[in-house]
């Protein structure tokens, strides 16, 4: 009880007013895909892009989650559709792209947000299978989805297309128990840089967001005991965890023309967790 009260208090104390209505319309007429967008950071990104005028294709592995997320966002008057997509499955990714083109007519913004972390404890206690799973979903699927989206992104003549990858502040530091996951997130920094250099020629910008500890189901184990809470909090200068809306606002900026001269960069949204490699 004490711990939860203290988490909520620390979030409330300094957090941005995430309930205030979004006033920008920077993404009017754009079409976006956000993977893993039925919960957490992905859901908030999808919502924010749609609030700024984009048509957004929602996706994740479970049909019921897709249905619920689409219903919730449509009930707020947002233009969204949904499809099941496990990013590790080639057929699902193909379907995601085809459905986006069929329903919305193209693609301007790709947010590759899905990731997993089945690892347990210290890095050297984990198996090859765990390593492969993490790299398959977190890194390889991001590369493949970007590659498979290129025909639609290159076809785009109206807007400067934007790809956004989601890394993590643990890409930059050692956080015990997140070893292999951290390495996969560091790889995403480089994937972003290399992609940005190769795609600049086509006017496609590629940037990355490295969130700190953001309150979602995924991060729960990073603060669900007093020991975990204290360890996590010791990294954070602002002494509070982040909200998924505070990552979504960065994604909306990067997707918009406000970021028209930015490519190959990573924006860290972490409340001051150290971010130098
Ligand atoms: P989350 O709240 O647990 O949300 C997970 C979402 O991903 C759900 O919509 C889930 O829906 C979907 N999903 C899970 N596996 C998937 C897969 N293989 N293919 C497609 N969808 C999948 O997670 P989150 O905290 O928002 O994390 C989102 C991203 O932010 C991840 O890349 C994570 O590494 C990164 N990140 C998070 C934090 C943090 O503190 N939360 C910090 C840094 C970086 P289904 O179950 O229906 O698939």
Tab-separated table of C-alpha atoms and ligand atoms in Angstrom:
chain	number	residue	atom	x	y	z
A	1	UNK	CA	0.000	0.000	0.000
A	2	UNK	CA	2.758	2.397	1.053
A	3	UNK	CA	4.713	1.632	-2.086
A	4	UNK	CA	1.774	2.169	-4.448
A	5	UNK	CA	0.793	5.403	-2.722
A	6	UNK	CA	4.340	6.612	-3.025
A	7	UNK	CA	4.517	5.693	-6.744
A	8	UNK	CA	1.269	7.500	-7.487
A	9	UNK	CA	2.319	10.487	-5.477
A	10	UNK	CA	5.665	10.705	-7.217
A	11	UNK	CA	3.969	10.468	-10.637
A	12	UNK	CA	1.403	13.144	-9.727
A	13	UNK	CA	3.895	15.493	-8.142
A	14	UNK	CA	5.740	16.617	-11.222
A	15	UNK	CA	4.056	14.983	-14.179
A	16	UNK	CA	2.816	16.863	-17.208
A	17	UNK	CA	-0.923	17.314	-17.330
A	18	UNK	CA	-1.590	14.303	-19.515
A	19	UNK	CA	-5.359	14.759	-19.397
A	20	UNK	CA	-5.401	18.179	-21.032
A	21	UNK	CA	-6.853	18.112	-24.574
A	22	UNK	CA	-4.401	17.927	-27.468
A	23	UNK	CA	-4.542	21.184	-29.393
A	24	UNK	CA	-2.121	20.441	-32.285
A	25	UNK	CA	-3.279	19.174	-35.638
A	26	UNK	CA	0.131	18.414	-37.059
A	27	UNK	CA	-0.732	15.041	-38.572
A	28	UNK	CA	-3.906	15.885	-40.490
A	29	UNK	CA	-4.192	13.656	-43.567
A	30	UNK	CA	-1.411	11.262	-42.558
A	31	UNK	CA	-1.654	7.513	-42.236
A	32	UNK	CA	0.135	5.651	-39.449
A	33	UNK	CA	0.885	2.125	-38.328
A	34	UNK	CA	1.737	1.604	-34.655
A	35	UNK	CA	2.697	-1.915	-33.628
A	36	UNK	CA	1.825	-3.297	-30.192
A	37	UNK	CA	-0.690	-0.492	-29.856
A	38	UNK	CA	-3.491	-2.007	-27.801
A	39	UNK	CA	-1.938	-1.145	-24.446
A	40	UNK	CA	0.786	0.882	-22.759
A	41	UNK	CA	3.081	3.160	-24.732
A	42	UNK	CA	1.883	1.917	-28.142
A	43	UNK	CA	-1.741	2.649	-27.275
A	44	UNK	CA	-0.854	6.156	-26.117
A	45	UNK	CA	1.167	6.789	-29.278
A	46	UNK	CA	-1.696	5.573	-31.486
A	47	UNK	CA	-4.124	7.773	-29.586
A	48	UNK	CA	-1.923	10.853	-29.757
A	49	UNK	CA	-1.230	10.457	-33.506
A	50	UNK	CA	-4.966	10.087	-34.117
A	51	UNK	CA	-5.733	13.098	-31.885
A	52	UNK	CA	-3.383	15.109	-34.073
A	53	UNK	CA	-5.341	14.099	-37.181
A	54	UNK	CA	-3.739	10.867	-38.424
A	55	UNK	CA	-5.624	7.739	-39.454
A	56	UNK	CA	-4.066	4.997	-37.378
A	57	UNK	CA	-3.885	1.231	-37.816
A	58	UNK	CA	-3.891	-0.393	-34.379
A	59	UNK	CA	-2.356	-3.848	-33.955
A	60	UNK	CA	-1.200	-6.473	-31.490
A	61	UNK	CA	-1.277	-10.264	-31.099
A	62	UNK	CA	-4.688	-10.761	-29.498
A	63	UNK	CA	-7.853	-10.084	-31.428
A	64	UNK	CA	-9.825	-9.126	-28.321
A	65	UNK	CA	-7.215	-6.501	-27.415
A	66	UNK	CA	-7.331	-5.053	-30.922
A	67	UNK	CA	-11.130	-4.919	-30.821
A	68	UNK	CA	-11.206	-3.188	-27.419
A	69	UNK	CA	-8.555	-0.622	-28.336
A	70	UNK	CA	-10.259	0.240	-31.639
A	71	UNK	CA	-13.632	0.592	-29.915
A	72	UNK	CA	-12.205	2.819	-27.199
A	73	UNK	CA	-10.467	5.152	-29.645
A	74	UNK	CA	-13.406	5.285	-32.046
A	75	UNK	CA	-15.691	6.182	-29.153
A	76	UNK	CA	-13.531	9.297	-28.786
A	77	UNK	CA	-14.159	10.159	-32.436
A	78	UNK	CA	-10.678	9.105	-33.609
A	79	UNK	CA	-10.041	7.568	-37.030
A	80	UNK	CA	-8.589	4.151	-36.327
A	81	UNK	CA	-8.832	0.630	-37.626
A	82	UNK	CA	-7.299	-2.576	-36.306
A	83	UNK	CA	-5.703	-5.847	-37.284
A	84	UNK	CA	-4.047	-8.716	-35.469
A	85	UNK	CA	-0.280	-8.618	-35.908
A	86	UNK	CA	2.367	-10.542	-34.010
A	87	UNK	CA	5.409	-8.678	-35.314
A	88	UNK	CA	7.469	-11.868	-35.327
A	89	UNK	CA	5.148	-13.461	-37.929
A	90	UNK	CA	5.809	-12.615	-41.582
A	91	UNK	CA	2.206	-13.296	-42.619
A	92	UNK	CA	0.869	-10.949	-39.913
A	93	UNK	CA	3.219	-8.135	-40.937
A	94	UNK	CA	2.190	-8.543	-44.589
A	95	UNK	CA	-1.443	-8.407	-43.595
A	96	UNK	CA	-0.854	-5.305	-41.454
A	97	UNK	CA	0.666	-3.401	-44.364
A	98	UNK	CA	-1.905	-4.613	-46.902
A	99	UNK	CA	-4.823	-3.754	-44.644
A	100	UNK	CA	-3.417	-0.285	-43.996
A	101	UNK	CA	-3.138	0.365	-47.719
A	102	UNK	CA	-6.583	-1.086	-48.440
A	103	UNK	CA	-8.350	0.863	-45.672
A	104	UNK	CA	-6.460	4.133	-45.616
A	105	UNK	CA	-4.708	4.263	-49.023
A	106	UNK	CA	-1.013	4.468	-48.090
A	107	UNK	CA	1.452	4.982	-45.277
A	108	UNK	CA	3.252	8.050	-43.893
A	109	UNK	CA	4.259	7.047	-40.360
A	110	UNK	CA	5.545	3.716	-39.053
A	111	UNK	CA	6.039	3.306	-35.309
A	112	UNK	CA	7.786	0.042	-34.460
A	113	UNK	CA	6.952	-0.328	-30.799
A	114	UNK	CA	6.659	-4.072	-30.066
A	115	UNK	CA	9.192	-5.728	-27.811
A	116	UNK	CA	9.406	-8.554	-25.331
A	117	UNK	CA	11.638	-9.627	-22.484
A	118	UNK	CA	11.261	-13.276	-21.456
A	119	UNK	CA	14.723	-13.225	-19.816
A	120	UNK	CA	15.071	-13.924	-16.154
A	121	UNK	CA	17.805	-12.704	-13.828
A	122	UNK	CA	21.396	-12.233	-14.892
A	123	UNK	CA	22.300	-12.420	-18.579
A	124	UNK	CA	24.526	-15.505	-18.300
A	125	UNK	CA	21.744	-17.521	-16.661
A	126	UNK	CA	19.641	-17.320	-19.813
A	127	UNK	CA	19.544	-19.715	-22.765
A	128	UNK	CA	20.177	-19.327	-26.476
A	129	UNK	CA	16.424	-19.683	-27.012
A	130	UNK	CA	15.743	-16.621	-24.843
A	131	UNK	CA	18.428	-14.624	-26.668
A	132	UNK	CA	16.906	-15.565	-30.051
A	133	UNK	CA	13.360	-14.677	-28.973
A	134	UNK	CA	14.421	-11.241	-27.754
A	135	UNK	CA	16.444	-10.450	-30.860
A	136	UNK	CA	13.792	-11.859	-33.209
A	137	UNK	CA	11.031	-9.614	-31.898
A	138	UNK	CA	12.900	-6.538	-30.676
A	139	UNK	CA	15.450	-6.150	-33.467
A	140	UNK	CA	14.821	-8.410	-36.478
A	141	UNK	CA	11.089	-7.740	-36.652
A	142	UNK	CA	11.734	-4.004	-36.515
A	143	UNK	CA	14.156	-4.289	-39.440
A	144	UNK	CA	11.770	-6.506	-41.434
A	145	UNK	CA	8.741	-4.316	-40.833
A	146	UNK	CA	10.690	-1.239	-41.891
A	147	UNK	CA	11.890	-3.012	-45.045
A	148	UNK	CA	8.431	-4.313	-45.881
A	149	UNK	CA	6.894	-0.845	-45.396
A	150	UNK	CA	9.332	0.847	-47.759
A	151	UNK	CA	7.333	0.411	-50.975
A	152	UNK	CA	4.412	2.306	-49.393
A	153	UNK	CA	6.603	4.907	-47.681
A	154	UNK	CA	8.601	5.578	-50.867
A	155	UNK	CA	5.409	5.942	-52.892
A	156	UNK	CA	4.355	8.773	-50.616
A	157	UNK	CA	4.502	12.079	-52.469
A	158	UNK	CA	2.505	14.360	-50.152
A	159	UNK	CA	4.360	14.173	-46.849
A	160	UNK	CA	7.849	13.461	-45.592
A	161	UNK	CA	7.502	9.897	-44.286
A	162	UNK	CA	8.694	9.102	-40.812
A	163	UNK	CA	9.780	5.898	-39.109
A	164	UNK	CA	10.064	5.774	-35.327
A	165	UNK	CA	11.686	2.955	-33.394
A	166	UNK	CA	11.246	2.455	-29.659
A	167	UNK	CA	14.415	1.680	-27.739
A	168	UNK	CA	14.883	2.223	-23.991
A	169	UNK	CA	17.083	4.127	-21.593
A	170	UNK	CA	18.580	0.747	-20.636
A	171	UNK	CA	20.181	0.788	-24.094
A	172	UNK	CA	22.699	3.131	-22.451
A	173	UNK	CA	23.319	1.572	-19.059
A	174	UNK	CA	23.552	-1.569	-17.008
A	175	UNK	CA	20.316	-2.354	-15.209
A	176	UNK	CA	20.534	-5.699	-13.406
A	177	UNK	CA	18.095	-8.314	-14.788
A	178	UNK	CA	17.585	-6.529	-18.127
A	179	UNK	CA	20.860	-7.653	-19.778
A	180	UNK	CA	19.830	-9.261	-23.091
A	181	UNK	CA	16.872	-6.911	-23.466
A	182	UNK	CA	19.262	-3.950	-22.967
A	183	UNK	CA	21.578	-5.264	-25.671
A	184	UNK	CA	18.644	-5.584	-28.098
A	185	UNK	CA	17.646	-1.992	-27.310
A	186	UNK	CA	21.213	-0.761	-27.941
A	187	UNK	CA	21.065	-2.522	-31.319
A	188	UNK	CA	17.970	-0.451	-32.138
A	189	UNK	CA	19.980	2.763	-31.737
A	190	UNK	CA	22.290	1.560	-34.478
A	191	UNK	CA	19.451	0.199	-36.615
A	192	UNK	CA	17.915	3.665	-36.448
A	193	UNK	CA	21.168	5.380	-37.437
A	194	UNK	CA	21.942	3.047	-40.355
A	195	UNK	CA	18.360	3.177	-41.655
A	196	UNK	CA	18.296	6.958	-41.446
A	197	UNK	CA	21.468	7.217	-43.538
A	198	UNK	CA	20.201	4.797	-46.184
A	199	UNK	CA	16.700	6.250	-46.399
A	200	UNK	CA	17.531	9.970	-46.322
A	201	UNK	CA	17.841	9.810	-50.102
A	202	UNK	CA	14.127	8.988	-50.299
A	203	UNK	CA	13.106	11.746	-47.888
A	204	UNK	CA	12.261	9.168	-45.214
A	205	UNK	CA	13.317	10.214	-41.706
A	206	UNK	CA	14.126	7.536	-39.137
A	207	UNK	CA	14.333	8.412	-35.456
A	208	UNK	CA	14.147	6.624	-32.162
A	209	UNK	CA	12.687	7.229	-28.720
A	210	UNK	CA	14.391	5.816	-25.648
A	211	UNK	CA	11.859	5.884	-22.804
A	212	UNK	CA	12.921	5.598	-19.208
A	213	UNK	CA	10.750	3.727	-16.722
A	214	UNK	CA	7.192	4.315	-17.865
A	215	UNK	CA	4.227	3.007	-15.899
A	216	UNK	CA	2.829	0.095	-17.939
A	217	UNK	CA	2.236	-3.630	-17.390
A	218	UNK	CA	5.603	-4.315	-19.014
A	219	UNK	CA	7.536	-2.273	-16.451
A	220	UNK	CA	5.606	-3.371	-13.363
A	221	UNK	CA	8.344	-5.685	-12.112
A	222	UNK	CA	10.743	-2.721	-12.041
A	223	UNK	CA	8.900	-1.192	-9.063
A	224	UNK	CA	6.542	-3.822	-7.618
A	225	UNK	CA	8.652	-4.436	-4.510
A	226	UNK	CA	10.279	-1.842	-2.282
A	227	UNK	CA	13.725	-3.098	-3.320
A	228	UNK	CA	12.899	-2.873	-7.047
A	229	UNK	CA	11.293	0.548	-6.564
A	230	UNK	CA	14.358	1.924	-4.756
A	231	UNK	CA	16.760	0.452	-7.322
A	232	UNK	CA	14.797	1.909	-10.260
A	233	UNK	CA	14.298	5.276	-8.616
A	234	UNK	CA	18.042	5.561	-7.946
A	235	UNK	CA	18.602	6.081	-11.703
A	236	UNK	CA	15.997	8.835	-12.137
A	237	UNK	CA	16.958	12.483	-11.569
A	238	UNK	CA	13.325	13.667	-11.600
A	239	UNK	CA	12.388	11.087	-8.953
A	240	UNK	CA	9.214	9.889	-10.628
A	241	UNK	CA	8.277	7.294	-13.225
A	242	UNK	CA	6.991	8.436	-16.602
A	243	UNK	CA	3.541	8.171	-18.155
A	244	UNK	CA	3.005	6.645	-21.594
A	245	UNK	CA	1.531	9.971	-22.793
A	246	UNK	CA	4.936	11.531	-22.166
A	247	UNK	CA	6.414	9.171	-24.753
A	248	UNK	CA	3.478	9.644	-27.138
A	249	UNK	CA	4.042	13.391	-27.311
A	250	UNK	CA	7.633	12.795	-28.441
A	251	UNK	CA	6.406	10.380	-31.122
A	252	UNK	CA	3.912	12.955	-32.421
A	253	UNK	CA	6.685	15.538	-32.645
A	254	UNK	CA	9.041	13.189	-34.505
A	255	UNK	CA	6.283	12.141	-36.917
A	256	UNK	CA	5.379	15.739	-37.697
A	257	UNK	CA	6.953	18.430	-39.868
A	258	UNK	CA	8.156	20.078	-36.651
A	259	UNK	CA	10.914	17.458	-36.847
A	260	UNK	CA	11.470	17.882	-40.603
A	261	UNK	CA	15.250	18.320	-40.275
A	262	UNK	CA	15.782	15.554	-37.730
A	263	UNK	CA	16.885	12.082	-38.755
A	264	UNK	CA	19.041	9.341	-37.260
A	265	UNK	CA	18.517	10.689	-33.749
A	266	UNK	CA	17.322	9.210	-30.492
A	267	UNK	CA	15.292	11.289	-28.068
A	268	UNK	CA	15.530	10.055	-24.515
A	269	UNK	CA	12.385	10.580	-22.433
A	270	UNK	CA	13.492	9.301	-19.064
A	271	UNK	CA	13.269	11.956	-16.377
A	272	UNK	CA	17.035	12.301	-16.461
A	273	UNK	CA	18.334	8.725	-16.500
A	274	UNK	CA	21.904	8.883	-17.781
A	275	UNK	CA	22.025	8.399	-21.544
A	276	UNK	CA	25.575	8.262	-22.860
A	277	UNK	CA	27.059	5.137	-24.359
B	1	LIG	P1	2.946	-3.036	-22.484
B	1	LIG	O1	2.239	-1.981	-21.731
B	1	LIG	O2	3.169	-4.342	-21.820
B	1	LIG	O3	2.159	-3.226	-23.856
B	1	LIG	C1	2.459	-4.283	-24.620
B	1	LIG	C2	1.668	-4.203	-25.928
B	1	LIG	O4	2.397	-4.972	-26.850
B	1	LIG	C3	0.288	-4.786	-25.852
B	1	LIG	O5	-0.557	-4.055	-26.729
B	1	LIG	C4	0.494	-6.216	-26.383
B	1	LIG	O6	-0.740	-6.690	-26.880
B	1	LIG	C5	1.541	-5.936	-27.455
B	1	LIG	N1	2.461	-7.004	-27.850
B	1	LIG	C6	3.223	-7.766	-27.040
B	1	LIG	N2	3.987	-8.590	-27.784
B	1	LIG	C7	3.713	-8.329	-29.092
B	1	LIG	C8	4.175	-8.856	-30.328
B	1	LIG	N3	5.092	-9.834	-30.392
B	1	LIG	N4	3.661	-8.343	-31.485
B	1	LIG	C9	2.751	-7.365	-31.432
B	1	LIG	N5	2.258	-6.841	-30.307
B	1	LIG	C10	2.735	-7.317	-29.135
B	1	LIG	O7	4.421	-2.545	-22.957
B	1	LIG	P2	5.046	-1.079	-22.946
B	1	LIG	O8	5.654	-0.837	-21.643
B	1	LIG	O9	4.055	-0.130	-23.483
B	1	LIG	O10	6.250	-1.246	-23.978
B	1	LIG	C11	6.143	-0.778	-25.312
B	1	LIG	C12	7.525	-0.520	-25.858
B	1	LIG	O11	8.198	0.434	-25.045
B	1	LIG	C13	8.440	-1.735	-25.909
B	1	LIG	O12	9.259	-1.635	-27.057
B	1	LIG	C14	9.300	-1.582	-24.676
B	1	LIG	O13	10.547	-2.238	-24.827
B	1	LIG	C15	9.467	-0.080	-24.682
B	1	LIG	N6	9.867	0.484	-23.391
B	1	LIG	C16	9.044	0.397	-22.315
B	1	LIG	C17	9.443	0.972	-21.121
B	1	LIG	C18	8.591	0.962	-19.888
B	1	LIG	O14	9.106	1.327	-18.814
B	1	LIG	N7	7.341	0.582	-19.965
B	1	LIG	C19	10.692	1.602	-21.033
B	1	LIG	C20	11.496	1.646	-22.147
B	1	LIG	C21	11.078	1.088	-23.330
B	1	LIG	P3	-1.020	-8.267	-27.161
B	1	LIG	O15	-0.827	-8.973	-25.859
B	1	LIG	O16	-2.431	-8.305	-27.683
B	1	LIG	O17	-0.015	-8.650	-28.203
